[in-house]
Short mmCIF file of C-alpha atoms in Angstrom, two decimals:
data_model
loop_
_atom_site.label_atom_id
_atom_site.label_comp_id
_atom_site.label_asym_id
_atom_site.label_seq_id
_atom_site.Cartn_x
_atom_site.Cartn_y
_atom_site.Cartn_z
CA MET A 83 0.00 0.00 0.00
CA ASN A 84 3.04 2.30 -0.18
CA ASN A 85 1.93 3.50 -3.62
CA VAL A 86 -1.47 4.70 -2.31
CA ALA A 87 -2.02 8.28 -1.13
CA CYS A 88 -5.17 9.23 0.75
CA PHE A 89 -6.91 12.62 0.68
CA ILE A 90 -9.47 13.19 3.45
CA LEU A 91 -11.98 15.95 2.75
CA GLY A 92 -12.60 17.98 5.89
CA GLY A 93 -13.32 21.46 4.62
CA GLY A 94 -17.12 21.78 4.67
CA LYS A 95 -18.93 24.31 6.86
CA GLY A 96 -21.01 21.62 8.60
CA THR A 97 -24.07 23.84 8.87
CA ARG A 98 -26.43 20.90 9.47
CA LEU A 99 -24.40 20.03 12.59
CA MET A 100 -24.70 23.50 14.11
CA PRO A 101 -24.25 24.39 16.95
CA LEU A 102 -21.68 21.58 17.36
CA THR A 103 -19.74 23.12 14.46
CA SER A 104 -20.02 26.76 15.51
CA GLU A 105 -16.44 26.73 16.86
CA ARG A 106 -14.97 23.59 15.25
CA SER A 107 -14.95 21.87 11.87
CA LYS A 108 -17.04 18.74 11.26
CA PRO A 109 -14.08 16.31 11.44
CA ALA A 110 -13.14 17.79 14.84
CA VAL A 111 -16.54 17.02 16.42
CA PRO A 112 -16.10 14.56 19.33
CA ILE A 113 -17.59 11.07 18.95
CA GLY A 114 -17.59 7.95 21.09
CA GLY A 115 -16.57 9.83 24.23
CA LYS A 116 -12.82 10.12 23.58
CA TYR A 117 -12.44 10.33 19.79
CA ARG A 118 -13.05 12.86 17.06
CA LEU A 119 -14.71 12.13 13.72
CA ILE A 120 -11.39 12.55 11.88
CA ASP A 121 -9.96 9.61 13.86
CA ILE A 122 -12.21 7.22 11.92
CA PRO A 123 -10.84 7.65 8.38
CA ILE A 124 -7.27 8.03 9.64
CA SER A 125 -7.57 4.83 11.69
CA ASN A 126 -8.98 2.99 8.67
CA CYS A 127 -5.95 4.14 6.68
CA ILE A 128 -3.48 3.05 9.37
CA ASN A 129 -5.20 -0.34 9.73
CA SER A 130 -5.08 -0.72 5.93
CA GLN A 131 -1.34 0.08 5.91
CA ILE A 132 -1.81 3.39 4.09
CA ARG A 133 0.79 5.80 5.42
CA LYS A 134 0.51 8.82 3.12
CA VAL A 135 -2.49 10.78 4.38
CA TYR A 136 -3.41 14.36 3.49
CA LEU A 137 -6.19 16.21 5.32
CA LEU A 138 -7.84 19.07 3.40
CA THR A 139 -9.26 21.71 5.75
CA GLN A 140 -10.91 25.09 5.43
CA PHE A 141 -13.45 26.22 8.07
CA ASN A 142 -12.96 26.44 11.87
CA SER A 143 -9.91 24.21 11.62
CA VAL A 144 -7.76 25.34 14.59
CA SER A 145 -8.84 22.57 16.99
CA LEU A 146 -8.65 20.02 14.17
CA HIS A 147 -5.07 21.02 13.37
CA ARG A 148 -4.16 20.81 17.06
CA HIS A 149 -5.66 17.34 17.35
CA ILE A 150 -3.80 16.05 14.29
CA ARG A 151 -0.52 17.53 15.50
CA GLN A 152 -0.89 15.95 18.93
CA SER A 153 -2.17 12.56 17.73
CA TYR A 154 -0.43 11.36 14.58
CA ASN A 155 3.35 11.40 14.65
CA PHE A 156 4.89 8.51 12.72
CA ASP A 157 8.44 7.43 13.50
CA ALA A 158 11.31 8.13 11.12
CA PHE A 159 11.70 4.45 10.18
CA ASN A 160 8.08 4.08 9.11
CA GLY A 161 8.11 7.11 6.84
CA GLY A 162 4.38 7.78 7.14
CA PHE A 163 2.61 11.06 7.78
CA VAL A 164 -0.73 12.79 8.26
CA GLU A 165 -0.25 16.20 6.66
CA ILE A 166 -2.70 19.09 6.83
CA LEU A 167 -3.38 20.96 3.58
CA ALA A 168 -5.34 24.06 4.56
CA ALA A 169 -7.17 26.08 1.92
CA GLN A 170 -5.00 29.04 0.98
CA GLN A 171 -4.85 31.77 -1.62
CA THR A 172 -1.80 31.55 -3.87
CA LEU A 173 -0.62 33.06 -7.14
CA ALA A 174 -0.49 29.62 -8.75
CA GLU A 175 -3.89 28.33 -7.65
CA GLY A 176 -5.98 31.49 -7.51
CA THR A 177 -7.75 33.39 -4.79
CA ASP A 178 -10.83 31.19 -4.25
CA TRP A 179 -11.38 28.81 -1.35
CA TYR A 180 -12.42 25.22 -2.03
CA GLN A 181 -15.55 25.26 -4.17
CA GLY A 182 -16.38 21.56 -3.83
CA THR A 183 -14.92 18.12 -3.21
CA ALA A 184 -13.17 17.82 -6.58
CA ASP A 185 -12.02 21.44 -6.53
CA ALA A 186 -10.40 20.87 -3.12
CA VAL A 187 -8.26 18.04 -4.53
CA ARG A 188 -7.51 20.03 -7.71
CA LYS A 189 -6.08 22.88 -5.62
CA GLN A 190 -3.63 20.39 -4.04
CA LEU A 191 -2.75 18.68 -7.31
CA ARG A 192 1.01 18.89 -6.80
CA TYR A 193 0.82 16.56 -3.81
CA LEU A 194 -0.80 13.69 -5.71
CA GLN A 195 1.59 14.19 -8.64
CA GLN A 196 4.61 13.31 -6.51
CA PRO A 197 6.69 10.24 -7.53
CA GLY A 198 5.72 6.86 -6.10
CA ILE A 199 1.95 7.41 -6.08
CA ASP A 200 -0.06 5.08 -8.35
CA TYR A 201 -3.45 5.21 -6.62
CA VAL A 202 -5.37 7.97 -4.84
CA LEU A 203 -8.01 7.25 -2.18
CA ILE A 204 -10.58 9.98 -1.46
CA LEU A 205 -12.40 9.87 1.89
CA SER A 206 -14.83 12.02 3.87
CA GLY A 207 -14.03 13.25 7.36
CA ASP A 208 -17.52 12.82 8.82
CA GLN A 209 -18.41 9.13 8.55
CA LEU A 210 -18.36 6.23 11.03
CA TYR A 211 -17.36 2.84 9.58
CA ARG A 212 -14.54 0.30 9.58
CA MET A 213 -13.15 -0.68 6.17
CA ASP A 214 -10.08 -2.54 4.91
CA PHE A 215 -8.98 -0.48 1.92
CA LYS A 216 -6.72 -3.33 0.76
CA ALA A 217 -9.88 -5.20 -0.28
CA MET A 218 -11.08 -2.17 -2.21
CA LEU A 219 -7.73 -1.90 -3.99
CA LYS A 220 -7.95 -5.59 -4.95
CA THR A 221 -11.41 -5.03 -6.46
CA HIS A 222 -10.03 -2.06 -8.35
CA GLN A 223 -7.02 -3.95 -9.71
CA ASP A 224 -8.85 -7.19 -10.51
CA ASN A 225 -11.32 -5.32 -12.71
CA GLY A 226 -8.76 -3.09 -14.41
CA ALA A 227 -10.69 -0.03 -13.24
CA ASP A 228 -9.72 3.61 -13.64
CA ALA A 229 -11.91 4.52 -10.66
CA THR A 230 -13.79 2.52 -8.03
CA ILE A 231 -16.68 3.68 -5.85
CA ALA A 232 -17.42 2.06 -2.49
CA ALA A 233 -21.13 1.23 -2.43
CA LEU A 234 -23.68 0.28 0.20
CA ALA A 235 -26.88 -1.66 -0.58
CA ILE A 236 -29.85 0.30 0.80
CA GLU A 237 -33.67 0.27 0.79
CA LYS A 238 -35.85 2.36 -1.50
CA GLU A 239 -36.89 4.64 1.38
CA LYS A 240 -33.30 5.82 1.85
CA ALA A 241 -32.31 6.10 -1.81
CA SER A 242 -33.49 9.69 -2.29
CA ALA A 243 -30.78 10.96 0.05
CA PHE A 244 -27.82 9.42 -1.82
CA GLY A 245 -26.09 9.23 -5.14
CA ILE A 246 -27.33 5.92 -6.61
CA MET A 247 -25.42 3.80 -9.15
CA ARG A 248 -26.67 1.70 -12.05
CA LEU A 249 -24.52 -1.37 -12.81
CA ASN A 250 -24.04 -3.95 -15.52
CA GLU A 251 -23.70 -7.69 -14.81
CA THR A 252 -19.98 -7.36 -13.92
CA GLY A 253 -20.44 -4.59 -11.38
CA GLN A 254 -19.21 -1.85 -13.70
CA VAL A 255 -20.95 1.46 -13.06
CA LYS A 256 -22.98 2.46 -16.12
CA GLY A 257 -25.00 5.29 -14.63
CA PHE A 258 -24.99 7.63 -11.64
CA LEU A 259 -28.05 9.49 -10.41
CA GLU A 260 -27.75 12.02 -7.60
CA LYS A 261 -30.63 11.77 -5.08
CA PRO A 262 -33.38 10.23 -7.26
CA GLN A 263 -36.86 11.37 -6.21
CA THR A 264 -39.48 9.86 -8.55
CA ASP A 265 -40.41 6.21 -9.07
CA LYS A 266 -39.23 6.51 -12.67
CA GLU A 267 -35.80 7.67 -11.53
CA LEU A 268 -35.60 4.99 -8.86
CA ASN A 269 -36.58 2.21 -11.25
CA SER A 270 -33.83 3.28 -13.64
CA VAL A 271 -31.11 2.62 -11.02
CA LYS A 272 -32.49 -0.53 -9.38
CA VAL A 273 -29.81 -3.23 -9.12
CA ASP A 274 -30.36 -6.76 -10.43
CA ALA A 275 -31.37 -9.05 -7.55
CA ASN A 276 -29.19 -11.93 -8.77
CA TRP A 277 -26.09 -9.72 -8.77
CA LEU A 278 -26.81 -8.64 -5.22
CA LYS A 279 -27.29 -12.26 -4.06
CA LEU A 280 -24.05 -13.34 -5.71
CA ASN A 281 -22.29 -10.58 -3.78
CA GLY A 282 -23.76 -11.52 -0.40
CA VAL A 283 -26.76 -9.17 -0.12
CA THR A 284 -29.69 -11.41 0.83
CA ASP A 285 -32.25 -8.79 1.90
CA PRO A 286 -34.55 -8.27 -1.14
CA LYS A 287 -35.48 -4.78 0.06
CA ARG A 288 -31.92 -3.53 -0.34
CA GLU A 289 -32.07 -3.14 -4.11
CA TYR A 290 -30.21 0.16 -4.59
CA LEU A 291 -26.47 0.85 -4.41
CA ALA A 292 -25.59 4.13 -2.72
CA SER A 293 -22.24 5.83 -3.08
CA MET A 294 -20.47 6.07 0.27
CA GLY A 295 -18.34 9.01 -0.84
CA ILE A 296 -15.27 6.73 -0.78
CA TYR A 297 -13.39 6.73 -4.09
CA LEU A 298 -10.25 5.02 -5.36
CA PHE A 299 -8.58 6.32 -8.54
CA ASN A 300 -5.67 5.46 -10.72
CA ARG A 301 -3.56 8.53 -10.09
CA ASP A 302 -3.20 9.44 -13.77
CA ALA A 303 -6.95 9.07 -14.42
CA LEU A 304 -7.73 11.43 -11.52
CA VAL A 305 -5.15 14.01 -12.62
CA ASP A 306 -6.55 13.88 -16.13
CA ALA A 307 -10.13 14.42 -14.91
CA LEU A 308 -9.11 17.37 -12.73
CA VAL A 309 -6.80 19.08 -15.24
CA LYS A 310 -9.05 18.79 -18.29
CA THR A 311 -12.25 19.99 -16.62
CA ASN A 312 -13.33 22.62 -14.14
CA TYR A 313 -15.78 20.28 -12.40
CA GLU A 314 -16.11 21.05 -8.69
CA ASP A 315 -17.86 17.98 -7.25
CA PHE A 316 -17.03 14.27 -7.52
CA GLY A 317 -20.55 12.87 -7.19
CA LYS A 318 -22.45 15.43 -9.28
CA GLU A 319 -19.91 16.08 -12.04
CA ILE A 320 -16.68 14.03 -12.09
CA PHE A 321 -18.23 10.56 -11.96
CA PRO A 322 -21.07 11.12 -14.45
CA ALA A 323 -18.35 12.20 -16.92
CA LEU A 324 -15.95 9.36 -16.04
CA ILE A 325 -18.65 6.72 -16.47
CA ARG A 326 -18.99 7.71 -20.11
CA SER A 327 -15.27 7.60 -20.90
CA ARG A 328 -13.53 5.37 -18.33
CA MET A 329 -13.87 2.05 -16.53
CA VAL A 330 -15.63 2.80 -13.22
CA GLN A 331 -16.15 -0.18 -10.92
CA THR A 332 -18.13 -0.63 -7.73
CA HIS A 333 -16.77 -2.12 -4.50
CA LEU A 334 -19.63 -3.49 -2.39
CA PHE A 335 -19.36 -2.82 1.35
CA ASP A 336 -21.82 -4.72 3.55
CA ASP A 337 -21.17 -3.58 7.10
CA TYR A 338 -22.00 -0.68 9.41
CA TRP A 339 -21.65 2.79 7.88
CA GLU A 340 -23.14 6.07 9.02
CA ASP A 341 -22.86 9.56 7.59
CA ILE A 342 -22.71 11.94 10.58
CA GLY A 343 -24.25 14.85 8.70
CA THR A 344 -27.05 16.01 11.01
CA ILE A 345 -27.65 16.52 14.72
CA LYS A 346 -30.07 13.57 14.82
CA ALA A 347 -27.60 11.27 13.04
CA PHE A 348 -24.87 12.34 15.47
CA TYR A 349 -27.10 11.76 18.51
CA ASP A 350 -28.44 8.38 17.36
CA CYS A 351 -24.99 7.17 16.37
CA ASN A 352 -23.40 8.02 19.73
CA LEU A 353 -26.17 6.35 21.74
CA ALA A 354 -25.90 3.27 19.52
CA LEU A 355 -22.20 3.06 20.45
CA ALA A 356 -23.22 2.92 24.11
CA ALA A 357 -25.75 0.11 23.64
CA LYS A 358 -25.18 -3.41 24.96
CA ASN A 359 -24.68 -4.81 21.44
CA PRO A 360 -23.47 -1.81 19.43
CA PRO A 361 -23.61 -1.95 15.63
CA PHE A 362 -20.09 -0.53 15.56
CA ALA A 363 -17.65 -1.95 18.12
CA LEU A 364 -15.06 0.52 19.35
CA HIS A 365 -13.23 -2.31 21.12
CA ASP A 366 -12.27 -4.32 18.02
CA ALA A 367 -8.61 -5.20 18.72
CA LYS A 368 -7.94 -6.20 15.09
CA ALA A 369 -8.79 -2.74 13.77
CA PRO A 370 -8.57 -0.22 16.63
CA ILE A 371 -9.64 3.41 16.44
CA TYR A 372 -6.69 5.64 17.21
CA THR A 373 -6.73 9.06 18.81
CA ARG A 374 -4.63 11.40 20.92
CA ALA A 375 -2.81 9.72 23.81
CA ARG A 376 -3.86 11.39 27.06
CA PHE A 377 -2.58 10.98 30.61
CA LEU A 378 -5.84 11.03 32.54
CA PRO A 379 -6.61 9.37 35.87
CA PRO A 380 -9.06 6.47 36.25
CA ASN A 381 -12.75 7.21 36.62
CA ARG A 382 -13.99 7.86 40.15
CA ILE A 383 -17.57 6.64 40.61
CA GLY A 384 -19.56 6.90 43.83
CA ASN A 385 -22.84 5.14 44.50
CA ALA A 386 -24.14 5.22 40.92
CA GLN A 387 -26.41 3.11 38.76
CA VAL A 388 -24.95 2.86 35.23
CA THR A 389 -26.68 0.89 32.45
CA GLU A 390 -25.82 0.59 28.73
CA SER A 391 -23.42 3.51 28.80
CA LEU A 392 -19.85 4.42 27.89
CA ILE A 393 -17.88 6.50 30.38
CA SER A 394 -14.59 8.01 29.25
CA ASP A 395 -11.32 8.52 31.12
CA GLY A 396 -10.91 10.97 33.96
CA SER A 397 -14.58 11.25 34.93
CA VAL A 398 -15.77 12.00 38.48
CA ILE A 399 -19.31 10.79 39.27
CA GLY A 400 -21.06 11.43 42.58
CA ASP A 401 -23.51 9.48 44.76
CA ASN A 402 -27.09 8.48 43.91
CA VAL A 403 -26.45 9.10 40.23
CA VAL A 404 -28.43 7.37 37.46
CA ILE A 405 -26.79 7.09 34.02
CA ASP A 406 -28.98 5.21 31.55
CA ASN A 407 -28.06 4.71 27.86
CA CYS A 408 -25.62 7.61 27.82
CA LEU A 409 -22.24 8.45 26.40
CA VAL A 410 -20.05 10.36 28.84
CA GLY A 411 -16.93 12.11 27.56
CA LEU A 412 -13.52 12.91 29.00
CA ARG A 413 -13.14 14.69 32.37
CA ALA A 414 -16.89 14.63 32.98
CA THR A 415 -17.87 15.94 36.41
CA ILE A 416 -21.32 14.81 37.59
CA GLY A 417 -22.66 15.86 41.00
CA ASP A 418 -24.78 13.92 43.50
CA ASN A 419 -28.39 12.95 42.75
CA VAL A 420 -28.05 13.59 39.01
CA THR A 421 -30.07 11.65 36.43
CA LEU A 422 -28.86 11.31 32.84
CA ARG A 423 -30.95 9.40 30.31
CA LYS A 424 -30.31 9.00 26.59
CA THR A 425 -27.80 11.83 26.71
CA VAL A 426 -24.48 12.53 25.02
CA PHE A 427 -22.42 14.44 27.59
CA MET A 428 -19.11 15.37 25.95
CA GLY A 429 -17.28 16.23 29.16
CA ALA A 430 -14.62 18.92 29.31
CA ASP A 431 -11.16 19.99 28.22
CA TYR A 432 -10.20 20.74 31.82
CA TYR A 433 -11.27 20.01 35.41
CA PRO A 434 -13.23 22.33 37.76
CA THR A 435 -9.98 22.84 39.69
CA ASP A 436 -8.26 24.22 36.58
CA PRO A 437 -7.47 27.98 36.71
CA ARG A 438 -9.83 28.45 33.76
CA SER A 439 -12.67 27.44 36.08
CA GLN A 440 -11.61 29.92 38.73
CA SER A 441 -11.09 33.06 36.66
CA GLY A 442 -14.30 34.77 37.73
CA ASP A 443 -15.48 35.03 34.14
CA VAL A 444 -18.98 33.55 33.79
CA ARG A 445 -17.83 31.84 30.58
CA ASP A 446 -15.32 29.90 32.69
CA ALA A 447 -17.72 28.77 35.41
CA CYS A 448 -16.90 25.38 36.92
CA VAL A 449 -17.53 22.80 34.24
CA GLY A 450 -19.80 19.81 34.87
CA ILE A 451 -23.33 18.98 35.99
CA GLY A 452 -24.50 20.25 39.36
CA ALA A 453 -26.27 18.25 42.07
CA GLY A 454 -29.91 17.26 41.61
CA SER A 455 -30.07 17.97 37.88
CA HIS A 456 -32.03 15.87 35.39
CA ILE A 457 -31.04 15.73 31.70
CA GLU A 458 -32.79 13.55 29.16
CA GLY A 459 -32.66 13.25 25.36
CA ALA A 460 -29.89 15.80 24.96
CA ILE A 461 -26.41 16.54 23.65
CA VAL A 462 -24.33 18.52 26.14
CA ASP A 463 -21.26 19.89 24.37
CA LYS A 464 -17.85 20.36 26.00
CA ASN A 465 -16.99 22.73 28.84
CA CYS A 466 -20.60 23.41 29.85
CA HIS A 467 -21.59 24.46 33.35
CA ILE A 468 -24.96 22.96 34.26
CA GLY A 469 -26.10 24.35 37.60
CA SER A 470 -27.82 22.50 40.44
CA ASN A 471 -31.44 21.28 40.17
CA VAL A 472 -31.57 21.97 36.43
CA VAL A 473 -34.16 20.13 34.30
CA ILE A 474 -33.34 19.75 30.61
CA LYS A 475 -35.75 17.50 28.72
CA HIS A 476 -38.41 17.86 26.04
CA PRO A 477 -41.39 19.87 27.28
CA PRO A 478 -44.89 19.11 25.92
CA ASN A 479 -45.44 20.07 22.26
CA CYS A 480 -41.75 20.69 21.73
CA PRO A 481 -40.99 21.84 18.14
CA GLN A 482 -38.39 20.15 15.96
CA ASP A 483 -36.33 23.36 15.88
CA GLY A 484 -36.41 25.96 18.60
CA ARG A 485 -34.72 27.63 21.56
CA CYS A 486 -35.16 27.95 25.32
CA GLY A 487 -32.65 30.45 26.64
CA ASP A 488 -29.18 29.14 25.78
CA VAL A 489 -30.55 25.65 25.09
CA ILE A 490 -31.27 24.76 21.45
CA VAL A 491 -33.54 22.13 19.90
CA ARG A 492 -32.54 20.97 16.43
CA ASP A 493 -33.80 17.94 14.48
CA GLY A 494 -35.87 17.21 17.60
CA ILE A 495 -32.71 16.82 19.72
CA ILE A 496 -31.87 19.11 22.64
CA VAL A 497 -28.39 20.66 22.37
CA VAL A 498 -26.54 22.59 25.07
CA PRO A 499 -23.86 24.48 23.10
CA ARG A 500 -20.17 24.37 23.93
CA GLY A 501 -19.26 26.44 27.00
CA ALA A 502 -22.87 27.27 27.89
CA VAL A 503 -23.65 28.34 31.47
CA ILE A 504 -27.06 27.08 32.64
CA PRO A 505 -28.02 28.67 35.99
CA ASP A 506 -29.23 26.83 39.09
CA GLY A 507 -32.91 25.88 38.97
CA PHE A 508 -33.27 26.29 35.19
CA LYS A 509 -36.22 24.32 33.81
CA MET A 510 -36.82 23.73 30.13
CA ASP A 511 -40.59 24.21 30.36
CA HIS A 512 -41.14 25.73 26.90
CA VAL A 513 -39.34 26.06 23.56
CA GLU A 514 -39.84 28.95 21.15
CA PRO A 515 -39.84 27.74 17.52
CA CYS A 516 -37.12 29.09 15.26
CA GLU A 517 -35.42 28.15 11.99
CA PHE A 518 -31.80 27.15 11.45
CA LYS A 519 -30.03 27.58 8.13
CA SER A 520 -28.73 24.34 6.63
#
């Protein structure tokens, strides 16, 4: 795999994940208690023995850059790297920021044109899955493909949200339709049932192949497509053109995959990780998920009842606490008599004893959840101060999108934004409807 270079796209604004992305980029959003979304594609690369990894960034990227710098340092004998390519204005490449997925790679063309690179893998920085890219490369080589698209078999109800491929009997992509809406469009991209069975898909309802946004190119074919066109997007422009002129193959992936593109998807995915039998196992020793090495103390737990939950390093949990189907992040401080249900509590970047918690600035109030509070069905972002006897849960007739003081409801999920200070006795008894741009 030394002749494979990977480009991870991490430059989008992430508006559908607001307010989690108000101060950080999408790939920097915490997931699974102690990881960040960017750890998933990088870990898949490391586990697949890909050592040349470029991360393309643009918006709110400071914390993402810090995380990469602190997490991924390969030794001199290995020769690998994870290198950040931030959007920049140059005389050679113009004064525009990245205009799309293909344009982002085009603006970093000189890196994929370096000697020793035969194949280029394109990944997204906001997906949760575990994939061996060596298998995808084998599919690509065995079929003599110029480009290969990783594909997931899905049901008709989900097809309208994806780019859907039409195949011939060998699995070659013959058509690509972005987000088909009508029955006529859907029927035109339905995959032959016998082909699906031969490739291990036994559920008859999964009769459409969705692009996962994971692409493998022959380096020269990709360079040619980027140099000879001004196309800005892989799914909408590059692949429809390549299908007409090049050999484009599909690589079927039949395992857990989730696009963390919305608040609801983020919430559901995190709680699924905390379930007794999670669809995605963080503890798979054969293909671990890597992240920054931290030197945190063990968890300290008083008299607490914890069921179907993940609790991350360095947490301090008081007495008479109930934690039910929750994901608790690093350095979480939870007072006595607190109840957490179906909640993603991201924890904190520092402890209440840190000078940042003692500065006197209300924005630096002691982080954690105060005694007697009840939180249910919520995402509590990092470094929040939740006072004592606070009640945060859906009130009657709660709208899908709205606000109650500093607390936000989006996609039907309650979100306490990063660094919010919720005063003692606060009760979420009503939510005023409002719209969020996406």
